[in-house]
């Protein structure tokens, strides 16, 4: 009796395992009609995913050789890292151009130079400010999908209420601060009701303020310069906020900023008049701002008037990881996607501007965002900037975020904060840079021979 | 070893064989791998390059690492005892035979079921210095104190103030006490009713019964929840992550060692360094667990030993 | 004060404490449900708005529709839950028995290893684990998500061991004298008595699998294999905002079965002993 029970227990245990193994099939490498499956992972979710899915479906319908299997999850970097480490990366992966320097120098990507030649893809087809982000150490690593620039977004009603011309945004930092003084209001208990501008609202580009102060945070080659004149000027500017408005009122004000993607966003609620933002603001305003929300877009003010028109250009892009099973077929899809018709549809679907040099006349007519041309002009401008191609950018950026938070709380002086940061980050930067130099000759040779 | 001992050994190993297989494949192998990675420069994207003790040398001078250790120790020292006592207290209350006890038990367990994204937003509101629920409750109290003593205290800015951020996190983590409470509840069922009856005959009141009957009987479960709390709080990650939207808190007051490991491994492309930190953290937790086990040995009562 | 009034006062005190605590503990859930019934622009208000201006029941069907494969994801999740619960309960009960009711040399030292496996921070073992599953050819399938549960996870072994240790030694000894084998003692004496703990383990494993986000994110490579927790990201987009009302509606749908499960199973682990006669 008991041995039967024991047997049953073991049998049950085993049969569950066998059942699982039997139920789950191996992932096929070909579709039922014999097409080769191309794995394509991207980082979009929600509406952005839908826009890409439509294009993928259309491509698949037109094909009898290739089937693109599109997978989209929001936290994609970790998935790509692990898959690369495991030696089975997808055939195509959507990443941020800012990640290319690390991926490329670590040998995780296939250089696309030869393919670009084969398919007739030339730098002149794209905006220079976008193309140069796809090139690391003179090799091409990805092709762009949807780009963005950042710009000043201002609330016209708040301008009007403060007696400012709602159609004339500030051009220089001095002007911005003059406007700021006009717009900012306190209540009788010393709390801030409305603020003209605050660098931490929302403060997404902590590492790049130096752009509008006419500089950068590295020498473009081998040295990190977080304490450069421009970055120091930027940090002094940020440190002036607690001096002028008081750290306590600022802290109280910041605590009332709700979730960014919600009606509590201080910009939508008319609590901040000017913010540094990008083309996605249109979607958020549609979803969360009051219906009569009256806003404009213009270049963000610069320290010197000659730098007015500076912006940070960013782009999503698609790469072929090293070790991809079918790089040629992946490239066929990528080339199809780069055709103006497809790329413009993708950018329209994701409400961005086109990365291509030529834009079809229809594009702006179809585009729902009335300000889309301004973002595009910023990317066309010779003043357009891109993220420094440094291997420690993520760490640098979060460290700068910490510094700025300290400055706004009035806890540290800019000079002291930057000195500490420079010491720490320069050490990390030098370490990564030395590591790269050890392997650079071999890598460069390998890339050129492909 | 006697023949009998050998048989017991074989039998014991047979019973734990599923664990042994899992231990070798799913724990030992990954642990040894990461111990090796800690001696290398490893970005995950390319092959590790052996660098000896480099990572450990760097660790010693890494101010952020030491800060993260301090934050973690501070948080654990506060949250482990507070959560343990709260869980026992709740379990004892929920174990009373009252009408509606099922509903109460479910209610106390609910926060453990709500998805993290939702909790993050809520915590940020509850701990908000201006309009948060907690400060709304505290401010009349502060005003009363001010009126009497003539002071000017006001409720803290919790998450925005480096001095209070960890305390705020401890408060927030108390919402997750439901898991431990459920385990205590299950443990309380093991207390034989006859012991209570005997105690009642001896004229023990409720607290005496709790102290002399309930607690000793459930001491193995207290040990369990204590050790799990220790292990869990030293690896605290998800709660501060959603509360700071992936940041490090004001003045890095919410930079915990597990956060630092994650950032180094998956954002800074320094998996080798992350592994070195992880190994140190592992040794710290192991030492503390052994100490706790040793210290509690005399106080844990096992009927089955 | 008579004994009866004293009893009443005590009951009243307990009730007051329980109600006050319950109000705090119910906030997240109540907020989730209220948000799931709001129009999008009323979500996330500061301080929270508890009663929506219009109750939008249609958020629920709309949320299901927007996730597209909602039922498919539910099926996948339930499959994984079933597999991991079976695997966990069976394997950890066995291992816990070996760590508590059988005495063998070095047992308690080996048990320290059980505890030690929980102390390794997860980020650093992700790479080796992924490599292992890749060698086995399991990436892209469900196996990395459920097979490990058949190898007795440390948390569950530890929990069950503690419970097994509270059962008096005499139970086993009496059975041994009657000539019962270890297997028989395990199956007939210990398991029935440890039912509350086994159900706790099953419930926790169910919840862990049900809510697991990281595992499916890493190992699955096909949109139709997703689980519900992974599917929830359909409502979040970096550049279009989050459809909070749908996210909460779907979350409520996802959580509700667990709440119901909890409500109805608590009888078994809280009152289980009394019902089966117990040991006294």
Coordinates of C-alpha atoms in Angstrom, one line a residue, chain A residues 13 75 77-78 80-82 84-86 99 102-103 105-108 191 248 251-253 255-257 259 391-392 394-395 398-400 402-403 405-406 409 411 420 424 428 431-432 435 438-439 443, chain B residues 18 40-47 51 54-55 58 62-64 121 124 127-131 154 157-162 241 248-252 260 262-271 273:
Chain A
X13 CA 6.8 14.0 -9.9
X75 CA 14.2 47.0 -20.3
X77 CA 19.7 46.5 -22.5
X78 CA 20.0 43.8 -19.9
X80 CA 20.8 42.2 -25.0
X81 CA 23.8 42.1 -22.6
X82 CA 22.9 38.6 -21.4
X84 CA 25.5 38.6 -26.1
X85 CA 27.3 37.1 -23.2
X86 CA 25.5 33.8 -23.8
X99 CA 25.3 53.1 -26.2
X102 CA 30.5 50.8 -25.4
X103 CA 28.9 48.1 -27.6
X105 CA 34.6 49.0 -28.5
X106 CA 33.6 45.8 -26.6
X107 CA 33.4 44.0 -29.9
X108 CA 29.7 43.3 -29.5
X191 CA 6.3 79.3 -0.6
X248 CA 13.8 75.4 1.5
X251 CA 12.6 71.8 -1.9
X252 CA 9.0 72.4 -1.1
X253 CA 8.2 73.3 -4.7
X255 CA 8.0 67.9 -3.7
X256 CA 4.8 69.1 -5.3
X257 CA 5.8 67.9 -8.7
X259 CA 4.5 61.9 -11.7
X391 CA 32.7 54.8 -22.3
X392 CA 31.7 55.8 -18.8
X394 CA 26.1 56.3 -17.8
X395 CA 28.1 56.6 -14.6
X398 CA 24.2 59.7 -12.8
X399 CA 27.0 61.3 -10.9
X400 CA 26.2 64.7 -12.4
X402 CA 23.8 63.7 -7.8
X403 CA 25.9 66.9 -8.0
X405 CA 20.7 67.6 -6.6
X406 CA 23.3 68.6 -4.0
X409 CA 19.6 71.7 -2.1
X411 CA 24.5 71.5 0.3
X420 CA 35.2 65.7 -6.3
X424 CA 36.2 60.1 -9.3
X428 CA 36.9 55.6 -14.0
X431 CA 40.6 53.0 -16.5
X432 CA 38.1 52.3 -19.4
X435 CA 41.5 49.1 -21.3
X438 CA 45.1 47.7 -24.9
X439 CA 42.8 46.1 -27.4
X443 CA 40.0 45.6 -32.9
Chain B
X18 CA 17.0 17.5 -5.3
X40 CA 38.8 40.2 -14.0
X41 CA 37.8 43.2 -16.0
X42 CA 34.5 42.0 -17.4
X43 CA 32.0 44.2 -19.3
X44 CA 29.7 41.2 -20.1
X45 CA 29.8 42.2 -23.7
X46 CA 33.3 40.8 -24.2
X47 CA 35.4 38.1 -22.6
X51 CA 43.4 41.5 -13.6
X54 CA 42.6 45.1 -9.0
X55 CA 38.9 45.3 -8.4
X58 CA 39.7 49.9 -6.2
X62 CA 35.7 53.7 -3.5
X63 CA 33.9 56.2 -1.3
X64 CA 30.5 55.3 -2.9
X121 CA 4.0 56.0 -6.8
X124 CA 6.2 58.8 -2.9
X127 CA 6.1 60.2 2.4
X128 CA 5.7 63.5 0.6
X129 CA 6.9 66.3 3.0
X130 CA 4.2 68.7 1.9
X131 CA 1.0 66.8 1.2
X154 CA 7.8 70.5 11.8
X157 CA 10.7 65.9 4.5
X158 CA 11.2 62.1 4.5
X159 CA 12.5 61.2 1.0
X160 CA 13.8 64.6 0.2
X161 CA 16.0 64.8 3.3
X162 CA 19.2 62.7 3.6
X241 CA 14.5 51.6 -6.8
X248 CA 20.1 57.1 -5.3
X249 CA 18.1 59.5 -3.1
X250 CA 19.2 62.9 -1.8
X251 CA 22.9 63.0 -1.0
X252 CA 23.0 59.3 -2.0
X260 CA 25.4 49.8 -6.5
X262 CA 23.2 46.6 -10.2
X263 CA 24.4 50.0 -11.4
X264 CA 28.0 48.8 -11.8
X265 CA 27.1 45.6 -13.5
X266 CA 24.3 46.7 -15.8
X267 CA 24.8 50.4 -16.3
X268 CA 28.5 51.0 -16.0
X269 CA 29.5 47.8 -17.8
X270 CA 31.8 46.8 -15.0
X271 CA 30.5 43.3 -14.1
X273 CA 33.7 45.1 -10.2

